[in-house]
């Protein structure tokens, strides 16, 4: 069961660090926050030394004053546990808490996230500071919730301290029980890697070609995820021992962490830190780059963790550390656009980062709402506009759910295995992005869906269409589940390099696509990677359309009469052979493409085969506009987001209420640069 944030209204807030500013500034800051319509203030996540200046000596005076003052002015507090930045006294006295690189270099004190999760000293000292905070603030009326740590696995997501090696050894003993089982799972007979004593087991270490045993490396990522979850649970358990009326969350979504398990087992809901301008500076040479619109995919992944979630850091200014002033300032309208982008995808709480740009430290270029000078600016005016508009939505949006009839399927095993496996890891990323672009530019809302061994038919049958481009690891149980889904009416799309590995990452001694051969009705007759100097093969579709088939090709062998060949290869030695097929099974359909998807092929399949253009009766929308839908009590709310710096024309095919203007919209509506619309269906 997904956990979710429960708010009666969409709420705004801001991140604030009272320890960075003189006490004389606090009251004015808090009053201006209140005047802006903010409800929440997030603080404390980097203040361990303020709370515990010496080991065992605790002081809460600074934060008591700040929190009491915020409460007096009418603000609520989200308090962070400060374990993301262990103090200098701690790392000096207990150097075993520091993280270590794979080649043995200790990560020294001086930035943040320089600790490891498995140091006994760090777990003990973290437990103490969290306990003291919980005891002190458990009954404070202003504190509504806790943020555990900050951005787990940000900056670095691998850990090789002695404590990590030791705990990993215990982890594999618990998982495999015998060395024979471990050796079988890791395929250690290859290259004479067989282990004969548990003391020979370590996390992966530096090798000649930096290419470790892939099955060992896959388990390493599972272990890292388990370590994070255990560390978070350690803190959550303490907090819950002392309070039952304050919720628990954390922020992030970084690598080598099963955020779904983390949320299910530890948190009350999940929170994300949204910085869409990263999407505008990431070099994207692909067709129709998404830029800041790419963050809608990130938010879709967050929504798969918590259908309703919080944004603990919403970008409010140009970003950059002192080592990299990299992001441009949000253009007029973009802060508003990005706020509603988060809300459209399921956020019921949005906190801006940060109240005022820091004048010291690594993040002196990571700008907040206020500049150094603390005088009025256009960003403040824009946030003020957003706050007024949020109030106009009243309680209509909060608690509503994003609506999608299709999902792009993700799973951690394939994601982690694909990091090392360049046969399919990059293909999976490329195809996922191509499909998301196809959904976005054709205005078809789409979810991310996390597929696990515990997933049920009830969970996946909520979607008419599943896109699962290149899952190399597919167990027999997963294949059976997907067969049931298709038999009951679902449509599913696969791409090349599907289904040939088991859960350890070892290849089946079965024809590709392994246990999915029965569902798809095909096996792989031949395959090849396309070299840069070769002519690029193309796929001829039966209606005369052609699509490129670069990167990787599989020649499909049709094994069942009911398999329909939609496309064949051309411009290659396997000319005329099957490239794209469909098979009707029961009430549903499976598709298999022996290649890597691009936006053209994905769009063709989306509109012509999957028939996912079900909002054309409501709108005519240009590509630069995103359509998102949230639903509550059988009523749909349509979010239209303009990512262009030019005016865009929308054509409505029925009258709708404009919730932000209190007007009725009909026919043509002009959206200005970076503008947004929130439309409500009218009762007929």
PDB file of C-alpha atoms in Angstrom, residues 33-287:
ATOM      1  CA  UNK A  33       6.887  34.311   5.477  1.00  0.00           C
ATOM      2  CA  UNK A  34       3.475  34.518   7.103  1.00  0.00           C
ATOM      3  CA  UNK A  35       2.530  37.485   4.915  1.00  0.00           C
ATOM      4  CA  UNK A  36       3.430  35.418   1.850  1.00  0.00           C
ATOM      5  CA  UNK A  37       0.905  32.813   2.921  1.00  0.00           C
ATOM      6  CA  UNK A  38       3.429  30.204   3.997  1.00  0.00           C
ATOM      7  CA  UNK A  39       2.360  27.516   6.458  1.00  0.00           C
ATOM      8  CA  UNK A  40       5.569  25.512   6.985  1.00  0.00           C
ATOM      9  CA  UNK A  41       9.211  26.240   7.767  1.00  0.00           C
ATOM     10  CA  UNK A  42      11.777  23.472   7.401  1.00  0.00           C
ATOM     11  CA  UNK A  43      14.942  23.724   9.509  1.00  0.00           C
ATOM     12  CA  UNK A  44      17.597  21.937  11.538  1.00  0.00           C
ATOM     13  CA  UNK A  45      18.948  19.262   9.192  1.00  0.00           C
ATOM     14  CA  UNK A  46      22.546  20.548   9.239  1.00  0.00           C
ATOM     15  CA  UNK A  47      22.789  21.792  12.820  1.00  0.00           C
ATOM     16  CA  UNK A  48      24.279  18.905  14.810  1.00  0.00           C
ATOM     17  CA  UNK A  49      27.001  21.031  16.412  1.00  0.00           C
ATOM     18  CA  UNK A  50      24.397  23.616  17.435  1.00  0.00           C
ATOM     19  CA  UNK A  51      22.425  20.899  19.229  1.00  0.00           C
ATOM     20  CA  UNK A  52      25.467  19.011  20.572  1.00  0.00           C
ATOM     21  CA  UNK A  53      28.585  21.234  20.616  1.00  0.00           C
ATOM     22  CA  UNK A  54      30.496  18.582  22.550  1.00  0.00           C
ATOM     23  CA  UNK A  55      29.865  14.873  22.895  1.00  0.00           C
ATOM     24  CA  UNK A  56      27.131  14.380  25.446  1.00  0.00           C
ATOM     25  CA  UNK A  57      26.503  18.097  25.957  1.00  0.00           C
ATOM     26  CA  UNK A  58      23.177  19.216  24.484  1.00  0.00           C
ATOM     27  CA  UNK A  59      21.801  22.695  24.006  1.00  0.00           C
ATOM     28  CA  UNK A  60      18.505  23.670  22.392  1.00  0.00           C
ATOM     29  CA  UNK A  61      18.476  27.369  23.171  1.00  0.00           C
ATOM     30  CA  UNK A  62      18.946  28.700  19.636  1.00  0.00           C
ATOM     31  CA  UNK A  63      16.293  26.485  18.046  1.00  0.00           C
ATOM     32  CA  UNK A  64      13.935  26.871  21.009  1.00  0.00           C
ATOM     33  CA  UNK A  65      13.924  30.615  20.429  1.00  0.00           C
ATOM     34  CA  UNK A  66      13.486  30.282  16.680  1.00  0.00           C
ATOM     35  CA  UNK A  67      10.747  27.651  16.888  1.00  0.00           C
ATOM     36  CA  UNK A  68       8.858  29.484  19.640  1.00  0.00           C
ATOM     37  CA  UNK A  69       8.991  32.699  17.624  1.00  0.00           C
ATOM     38  CA  UNK A  70       7.791  30.966  14.454  1.00  0.00           C
ATOM     39  CA  UNK A  71       4.907  29.426  16.423  1.00  0.00           C
ATOM     40  CA  UNK A  72       3.978  32.811  17.902  1.00  0.00           C
ATOM     41  CA  UNK A  73       3.768  34.266  14.403  1.00  0.00           C
ATOM     42  CA  UNK A  74       1.662  31.351  13.189  1.00  0.00           C
ATOM     43  CA  UNK A  75       4.094  29.080  11.347  1.00  0.00           C
ATOM     44  CA  UNK A  76       4.535  25.319  11.657  1.00  0.00           C
ATOM     45  CA  UNK A  77       7.922  23.589  11.767  1.00  0.00           C
ATOM     46  CA  UNK A  78       9.362  20.566   9.979  1.00  0.00           C
ATOM     47  CA  UNK A  79      12.477  19.637  11.965  1.00  0.00           C
ATOM     48  CA  UNK A  80      15.349  17.694  10.476  1.00  0.00           C
ATOM     49  CA  UNK A  81      17.532  15.177  12.260  1.00  0.00           C
ATOM     50  CA  UNK A  82      21.074  16.496  11.669  1.00  0.00           C
ATOM     51  CA  UNK A  83      22.824  13.262  10.707  1.00  0.00           C
ATOM     52  CA  UNK A  84      23.733  14.333   7.148  1.00  0.00           C
ATOM     53  CA  UNK A  85      26.642  16.373   8.528  1.00  0.00           C
ATOM     54  CA  UNK A  86      28.470  14.799  11.474  1.00  0.00           C
ATOM     55  CA  UNK A  87      30.397  17.373  13.557  1.00  0.00           C
ATOM     56  CA  UNK A  88      34.161  17.812  13.497  1.00  0.00           C
ATOM     57  CA  UNK A  89      34.444  16.646  17.112  1.00  0.00           C
ATOM     58  CA  UNK A  90      32.725  13.410  16.099  1.00  0.00           C
ATOM     59  CA  UNK A  91      34.743  12.619  12.960  1.00  0.00           C
ATOM     60  CA  UNK A  92      37.985  13.465  14.762  1.00  0.00           C
ATOM     61  CA  UNK A  93      37.291  11.239  17.747  1.00  0.00           C
ATOM     62  CA  UNK A  94      35.646   8.448  15.734  1.00  0.00           C
ATOM     63  CA  UNK A  95      37.293   8.343  12.282  1.00  0.00           C
ATOM     64  CA  UNK A  96      35.606   4.998  11.557  1.00  0.00           C
ATOM     65  CA  UNK A  97      32.402   6.923  10.835  1.00  0.00           C
ATOM     66  CA  UNK A  98      33.890   8.412   7.657  1.00  0.00           C
ATOM     67  CA  UNK A  99      33.139   7.002   4.241  1.00  0.00           C
ATOM     68  CA  UNK A 100      35.907   5.385   2.188  1.00  0.00           C
ATOM     69  CA  UNK A 101      36.261   5.179  -1.583  1.00  0.00           C
ATOM     70  CA  UNK A 102      36.551   1.869  -3.417  1.00  0.00           C
ATOM     71  CA  UNK A 103      40.326   2.207  -3.662  1.00  0.00           C
ATOM     72  CA  UNK A 104      40.667   2.891   0.076  1.00  0.00           C
ATOM     73  CA  UNK A 105      40.800   6.695   0.240  1.00  0.00           C
ATOM     74  CA  UNK A 106      39.054   8.090   3.334  1.00  0.00           C
ATOM     75  CA  UNK A 107      36.511  10.829   2.589  1.00  0.00           C
ATOM     76  CA  UNK A 108      37.509  13.564   4.980  1.00  0.00           C
ATOM     77  CA  UNK A 109      35.460  16.045   6.995  1.00  0.00           C
ATOM     78  CA  UNK A 110      34.722  19.309   5.232  1.00  0.00           C
ATOM     79  CA  UNK A 111      31.634  19.054   3.052  1.00  0.00           C
ATOM     80  CA  UNK A 112      28.572  16.918   3.833  1.00  0.00           C
ATOM     81  CA  UNK A 113      27.438  13.283   3.624  1.00  0.00           C
ATOM     82  CA  UNK A 114      30.962  12.156   4.562  1.00  0.00           C
ATOM     83  CA  UNK A 115      29.794   9.351   6.850  1.00  0.00           C
ATOM     84  CA  UNK A 116      28.977   5.667   6.328  1.00  0.00           C
ATOM     85  CA  UNK A 117      25.758   3.945   7.420  1.00  0.00           C
ATOM     86  CA  UNK A 118      27.305   0.917   9.119  1.00  0.00           C
ATOM     87  CA  UNK A 119      29.752   2.363  11.626  1.00  0.00           C
ATOM     88  CA  UNK A 120      28.649   1.206  15.077  1.00  0.00           C
ATOM     89  CA  UNK A 121      29.867   4.485  16.496  1.00  0.00           C
ATOM     90  CA  UNK A 122      27.880   6.497  13.988  1.00  0.00           C
ATOM     91  CA  UNK A 123      24.695   4.552  14.588  1.00  0.00           C
ATOM     92  CA  UNK A 124      25.181   4.922  18.361  1.00  0.00           C
ATOM     93  CA  UNK A 125      25.857   8.663  18.208  1.00  0.00           C
ATOM     94  CA  UNK A 126      23.038   9.241  15.711  1.00  0.00           C
ATOM     95  CA  UNK A 127      20.663   7.395  18.029  1.00  0.00           C
ATOM     96  CA  UNK A 128      21.688   9.651  20.908  1.00  0.00           C
ATOM     97  CA  UNK A 129      21.159  12.965  19.081  1.00  0.00           C
ATOM     98  CA  UNK A 130      17.839  11.810  17.607  1.00  0.00           C
ATOM     99  CA  UNK A 131      16.671  10.637  21.027  1.00  0.00           C
ATOM    100  CA  UNK A 132      17.554  13.957  22.643  1.00  0.00           C
ATOM    101  CA  UNK A 133      15.775  15.895  19.882  1.00  0.00           C
ATOM    102  CA  UNK A 134      12.699  13.667  20.110  1.00  0.00           C
ATOM    103  CA  UNK A 135      12.493  13.990  23.883  1.00  0.00           C
ATOM    104  CA  UNK A 136      12.911  17.743  23.764  1.00  0.00           C
ATOM    105  CA  UNK A 137      10.511  18.553  20.917  1.00  0.00           C
ATOM    106  CA  UNK A 138       7.941  15.743  21.112  1.00  0.00           C
ATOM    107  CA  UNK A 139       5.244  18.003  22.594  1.00  0.00           C
ATOM    108  CA  UNK A 140       6.047  21.304  20.910  1.00  0.00           C
ATOM    109  CA  UNK A 141       2.810  22.515  19.275  1.00  0.00           C
ATOM    110  CA  UNK A 142       4.643  24.047  16.331  1.00  0.00           C
ATOM    111  CA  UNK A 143       6.440  20.898  15.170  1.00  0.00           C
ATOM    112  CA  UNK A 144       4.238  18.873  12.829  1.00  0.00           C
ATOM    113  CA  UNK A 145       6.811  16.488  11.401  1.00  0.00           C
ATOM    114  CA  UNK A 146      10.365  15.239  11.100  1.00  0.00           C
ATOM    115  CA  UNK A 147      12.727  14.928   8.175  1.00  0.00           C
ATOM    116  CA  UNK A 148      15.214  12.106   8.702  1.00  0.00           C
ATOM    117  CA  UNK A 149      18.728  13.102   7.634  1.00  0.00           C
ATOM    118  CA  UNK A 150      18.906  14.885   4.241  1.00  0.00           C
ATOM    119  CA  UNK A 151      19.026  13.469   0.711  1.00  0.00           C
ATOM    120  CA  UNK A 152      20.243   9.945   1.389  1.00  0.00           C
ATOM    121  CA  UNK A 153      22.945   8.917  -1.127  1.00  0.00           C
ATOM    122  CA  UNK A 154      23.248  12.376  -2.654  1.00  0.00           C
ATOM    123  CA  UNK A 155      26.808  13.276  -3.714  1.00  0.00           C
ATOM    124  CA  UNK A 156      27.958   9.690  -3.195  1.00  0.00           C
ATOM    125  CA  UNK A 157      26.080   6.388  -3.218  1.00  0.00           C
ATOM    126  CA  UNK A 158      28.845   3.823  -2.670  1.00  0.00           C
ATOM    127  CA  UNK A 159      30.464   2.975   0.660  1.00  0.00           C
ATOM    128  CA  UNK A 160      33.629   1.002   1.365  1.00  0.00           C
ATOM    129  CA  UNK A 161      34.631   1.621   4.968  1.00  0.00           C
ATOM    130  CA  UNK A 162      35.769  -1.269   7.117  1.00  0.00           C
ATOM    131  CA  UNK A 163      32.365  -1.228   8.817  1.00  0.00           C
ATOM    132  CA  UNK A 164      30.670  -1.577   5.427  1.00  0.00           C
ATOM    133  CA  UNK A 165      32.856  -4.525   4.408  1.00  0.00           C
ATOM    134  CA  UNK A 166      32.135  -6.225   7.738  1.00  0.00           C
ATOM    135  CA  UNK A 167      28.392  -5.654   7.561  1.00  0.00           C
ATOM    136  CA  UNK A 168      28.281  -6.762   3.923  1.00  0.00           C
ATOM    137  CA  UNK A 169      29.885 -10.042   4.980  1.00  0.00           C
ATOM    138  CA  UNK A 170      27.129 -10.481   7.575  1.00  0.00           C
ATOM    139  CA  UNK A 171      24.529  -9.536   4.971  1.00  0.00           C
ATOM    140  CA  UNK A 172      25.616 -12.222   2.489  1.00  0.00           C
ATOM    141  CA  UNK A 173      25.855 -14.838   5.259  1.00  0.00           C
ATOM    142  CA  UNK A 174      22.272 -14.050   6.210  1.00  0.00           C
ATOM    143  CA  UNK A 175      21.124 -14.101   2.574  1.00  0.00           C
ATOM    144  CA  UNK A 176      22.932 -17.191   1.286  1.00  0.00           C
ATOM    145  CA  UNK A 177      23.635 -19.189   4.461  1.00  0.00           C
ATOM    146  CA  UNK A 178      26.298 -21.326   2.749  1.00  0.00           C
ATOM    147  CA  UNK A 179      29.305 -20.510   0.601  1.00  0.00           C
ATOM    148  CA  UNK A 180      28.067 -22.964  -2.021  1.00  0.00           C
ATOM    149  CA  UNK A 181      24.893 -20.916  -2.497  1.00  0.00           C
ATOM    150  CA  UNK A 182      26.846 -17.670  -2.628  1.00  0.00           C
ATOM    151  CA  UNK A 183      29.323 -19.051  -5.169  1.00  0.00           C
ATOM    152  CA  UNK A 184      26.452 -20.280  -7.312  1.00  0.00           C
ATOM    153  CA  UNK A 185      24.625 -16.932  -7.169  1.00  0.00           C
ATOM    154  CA  UNK A 186      27.750 -14.958  -8.016  1.00  0.00           C
ATOM    155  CA  UNK A 187      29.037 -17.390 -10.654  1.00  0.00           C
ATOM    156  CA  UNK A 188      32.439 -17.423  -8.981  1.00  0.00           C
ATOM    157  CA  UNK A 189      33.569 -20.491 -10.887  1.00  0.00           C
ATOM    158  CA  UNK A 190      34.325 -18.036 -13.686  1.00  0.00           C
ATOM    159  CA  UNK A 191      37.936 -16.764 -13.521  1.00  0.00           C
ATOM    160  CA  UNK A 192      38.602 -18.755 -10.375  1.00  0.00           C
ATOM    161  CA  UNK A 193      36.804 -16.383  -8.014  1.00  0.00           C
ATOM    162  CA  UNK A 194      35.421 -19.140  -5.790  1.00  0.00           C
ATOM    163  CA  UNK A 195      35.275 -18.278  -2.100  1.00  0.00           C
ATOM    164  CA  UNK A 196      36.235 -20.899   0.483  1.00  0.00           C
ATOM    165  CA  UNK A 197      35.903 -18.809   3.662  1.00  0.00           C
ATOM    166  CA  UNK A 198      33.496 -16.041   4.645  1.00  0.00           C
ATOM    167  CA  UNK A 199      36.421 -13.832   5.623  1.00  0.00           C
ATOM    168  CA  UNK A 200      37.341 -13.624   1.932  1.00  0.00           C
ATOM    169  CA  UNK A 201      34.143 -11.694   1.219  1.00  0.00           C
ATOM    170  CA  UNK A 202      34.321  -7.919   0.746  1.00  0.00           C
ATOM    171  CA  UNK A 203      32.382  -5.325  -1.131  1.00  0.00           C
ATOM    172  CA  UNK A 204      33.682  -4.935  -4.684  1.00  0.00           C
ATOM    173  CA  UNK A 205      37.238  -3.650  -4.798  1.00  0.00           C
ATOM    174  CA  UNK A 206      39.393  -2.098  -7.485  1.00  0.00           C
ATOM    175  CA  UNK A 207      40.173  -4.465 -10.365  1.00  0.00           C
ATOM    176  CA  UNK A 208      42.411  -4.264 -13.434  1.00  0.00           C
ATOM    177  CA  UNK A 209      39.730  -3.038 -15.803  1.00  0.00           C
ATOM    178  CA  UNK A 210      37.483  -1.717 -13.025  1.00  0.00           C
ATOM    179  CA  UNK A 211      35.016  -4.413 -14.052  1.00  0.00           C
ATOM    180  CA  UNK A 212      34.024  -6.370 -10.953  1.00  0.00           C
ATOM    181  CA  UNK A 213      32.023  -9.574 -10.852  1.00  0.00           C
ATOM    182  CA  UNK A 214      28.607  -8.306 -12.067  1.00  0.00           C
ATOM    183  CA  UNK A 215      26.552 -10.539  -9.760  1.00  0.00           C
ATOM    184  CA  UNK A 216      28.615  -9.461  -6.776  1.00  0.00           C
ATOM    185  CA  UNK A 217      28.145  -5.822  -7.844  1.00  0.00           C
ATOM    186  CA  UNK A 218      24.365  -6.262  -8.084  1.00  0.00           C
ATOM    187  CA  UNK A 219      24.214  -7.603  -4.534  1.00  0.00           C
ATOM    188  CA  UNK A 220      26.403  -4.717  -3.402  1.00  0.00           C
ATOM    189  CA  UNK A 221      23.763  -2.224  -4.532  1.00  0.00           C
ATOM    190  CA  UNK A 222      21.056  -4.219  -2.756  1.00  0.00           C
ATOM    191  CA  UNK A 223      23.188  -4.130   0.382  1.00  0.00           C
ATOM    192  CA  UNK A 224      23.716  -0.365   0.157  1.00  0.00           C
ATOM    193  CA  UNK A 225      19.970   0.140  -0.142  1.00  0.00           C
ATOM    194  CA  UNK A 226      19.337  -2.095   2.863  1.00  0.00           C
ATOM    195  CA  UNK A 227      21.954  -0.157   4.850  1.00  0.00           C
ATOM    196  CA  UNK A 228      20.248   3.171   4.161  1.00  0.00           C
ATOM    197  CA  UNK A 229      16.829   1.788   5.073  1.00  0.00           C
ATOM    198  CA  UNK A 230      18.180   0.315   8.312  1.00  0.00           C
ATOM    199  CA  UNK A 231      19.798   3.655   9.228  1.00  0.00           C
ATOM    200  CA  UNK A 232      16.575   5.531   8.505  1.00  0.00           C
ATOM    201  CA  UNK A 233      14.544   2.997  10.465  1.00  0.00           C
ATOM    202  CA  UNK A 234      16.892   3.381  13.428  1.00  0.00           C
ATOM    203  CA  UNK A 235      15.913   7.056  13.596  1.00  0.00           C
ATOM    204  CA  UNK A 236      12.227   6.594  12.790  1.00  0.00           C
ATOM    205  CA  UNK A 237      11.832   3.993  15.537  1.00  0.00           C
ATOM    206  CA  UNK A 238      13.281   6.421  18.077  1.00  0.00           C
ATOM    207  CA  UNK A 239      11.020   9.242  16.952  1.00  0.00           C
ATOM    208  CA  UNK A 240       7.941   7.027  17.137  1.00  0.00           C
ATOM    209  CA  UNK A 241       8.875   5.906  20.650  1.00  0.00           C
ATOM    210  CA  UNK A 242       8.467   9.497  21.783  1.00  0.00           C
ATOM    211  CA  UNK A 243       5.732  10.939  19.583  1.00  0.00           C
ATOM    212  CA  UNK A 244       2.660   9.756  17.749  1.00  0.00           C
ATOM    213  CA  UNK A 245       1.352  13.110  16.548  1.00  0.00           C
ATOM    214  CA  UNK A 246       4.320  14.152  14.391  1.00  0.00           C
ATOM    215  CA  UNK A 247       4.770  12.551  10.973  1.00  0.00           C
ATOM    216  CA  UNK A 248       8.082  11.246   9.597  1.00  0.00           C
ATOM    217  CA  UNK A 249       9.451  11.744   6.109  1.00  0.00           C
ATOM    218  CA  UNK A 250      12.697  12.261   4.249  1.00  0.00           C
ATOM    219  CA  UNK A 251      13.725  13.919   1.002  1.00  0.00           C
ATOM    220  CA  UNK A 252      15.704  12.988  -2.055  1.00  0.00           C
ATOM    221  CA  UNK A 253      15.454  10.127  -4.586  1.00  0.00           C
ATOM    222  CA  UNK A 254      19.031   9.212  -5.334  1.00  0.00           C
ATOM    223  CA  UNK A 255      20.822   6.101  -6.537  1.00  0.00           C
ATOM    224  CA  UNK A 256      21.293   2.710  -4.873  1.00  0.00           C
ATOM    225  CA  UNK A 257      18.255   3.152  -2.667  1.00  0.00           C
ATOM    226  CA  UNK A 258      14.894   1.428  -2.931  1.00  0.00           C
ATOM    227  CA  UNK A 259      12.803   4.469  -2.058  1.00  0.00           C
ATOM    228  CA  UNK A 260       9.605   2.435  -2.327  1.00  0.00           C
ATOM    229  CA  UNK A 261      10.729   0.051   0.431  1.00  0.00           C
ATOM    230  CA  UNK A 262      12.089   2.959   2.450  1.00  0.00           C
ATOM    231  CA  UNK A 263       8.724   4.688   2.341  1.00  0.00           C
ATOM    232  CA  UNK A 264       6.676   1.557   2.953  1.00  0.00           C
ATOM    233  CA  UNK A 265       8.758   0.344   5.896  1.00  0.00           C
ATOM    234  CA  UNK A 266       9.910   3.583   7.521  1.00  0.00           C
ATOM    235  CA  UNK A 267       8.112   6.774   6.437  1.00  0.00           C
ATOM    236  CA  UNK A 268       4.642   8.260   6.564  1.00  0.00           C
ATOM    237  CA  UNK A 269       5.109   9.710   3.077  1.00  0.00           C
ATOM    238  CA  UNK A 270       7.938  10.591   0.710  1.00  0.00           C
ATOM    239  CA  UNK A 271       9.322  14.027  -0.161  1.00  0.00           C
ATOM    240  CA  UNK A 272      11.335  15.210  -3.156  1.00  0.00           C
ATOM    241  CA  UNK A 273      13.674  18.098  -3.909  1.00  0.00           C
ATOM    242  CA  UNK A 274      12.725  19.575  -7.287  1.00  0.00           C
ATOM    243  CA  UNK A 275      15.260  21.609  -9.273  1.00  0.00           C
ATOM    244  CA  UNK A 276      13.948  21.739 -12.862  1.00  0.00           C
ATOM    245  CA  UNK A 277      16.693  24.091 -14.027  1.00  0.00           C
ATOM    246  CA  UNK A 278      19.051  21.106 -13.875  1.00  0.00           C
ATOM    247  CA  UNK A 279      17.077  19.875 -16.864  1.00  0.00           C
ATOM    248  CA  UNK A 280      17.794  23.088 -18.742  1.00  0.00           C
ATOM    249  CA  UNK A 281      21.560  22.810 -18.329  1.00  0.00           C
ATOM    250  CA  UNK A 282      21.952  19.074 -18.923  1.00  0.00           C
ATOM    251  CA  UNK A 283      23.313  18.616 -22.435  1.00  0.00           C
ATOM    252  CA  UNK A 284      20.644  16.818 -24.446  1.00  0.00           C
ATOM    253  CA  UNK A 285      21.462  16.160 -28.089  1.00  0.00           C
ATOM    254  CA  UNK A 286      18.409  14.002 -28.604  1.00  0.00           C
ATOM    255  CA  UNK A 287      15.405  15.107 -30.608  1.00  0.00           C
TER     256      UNK A 287
END
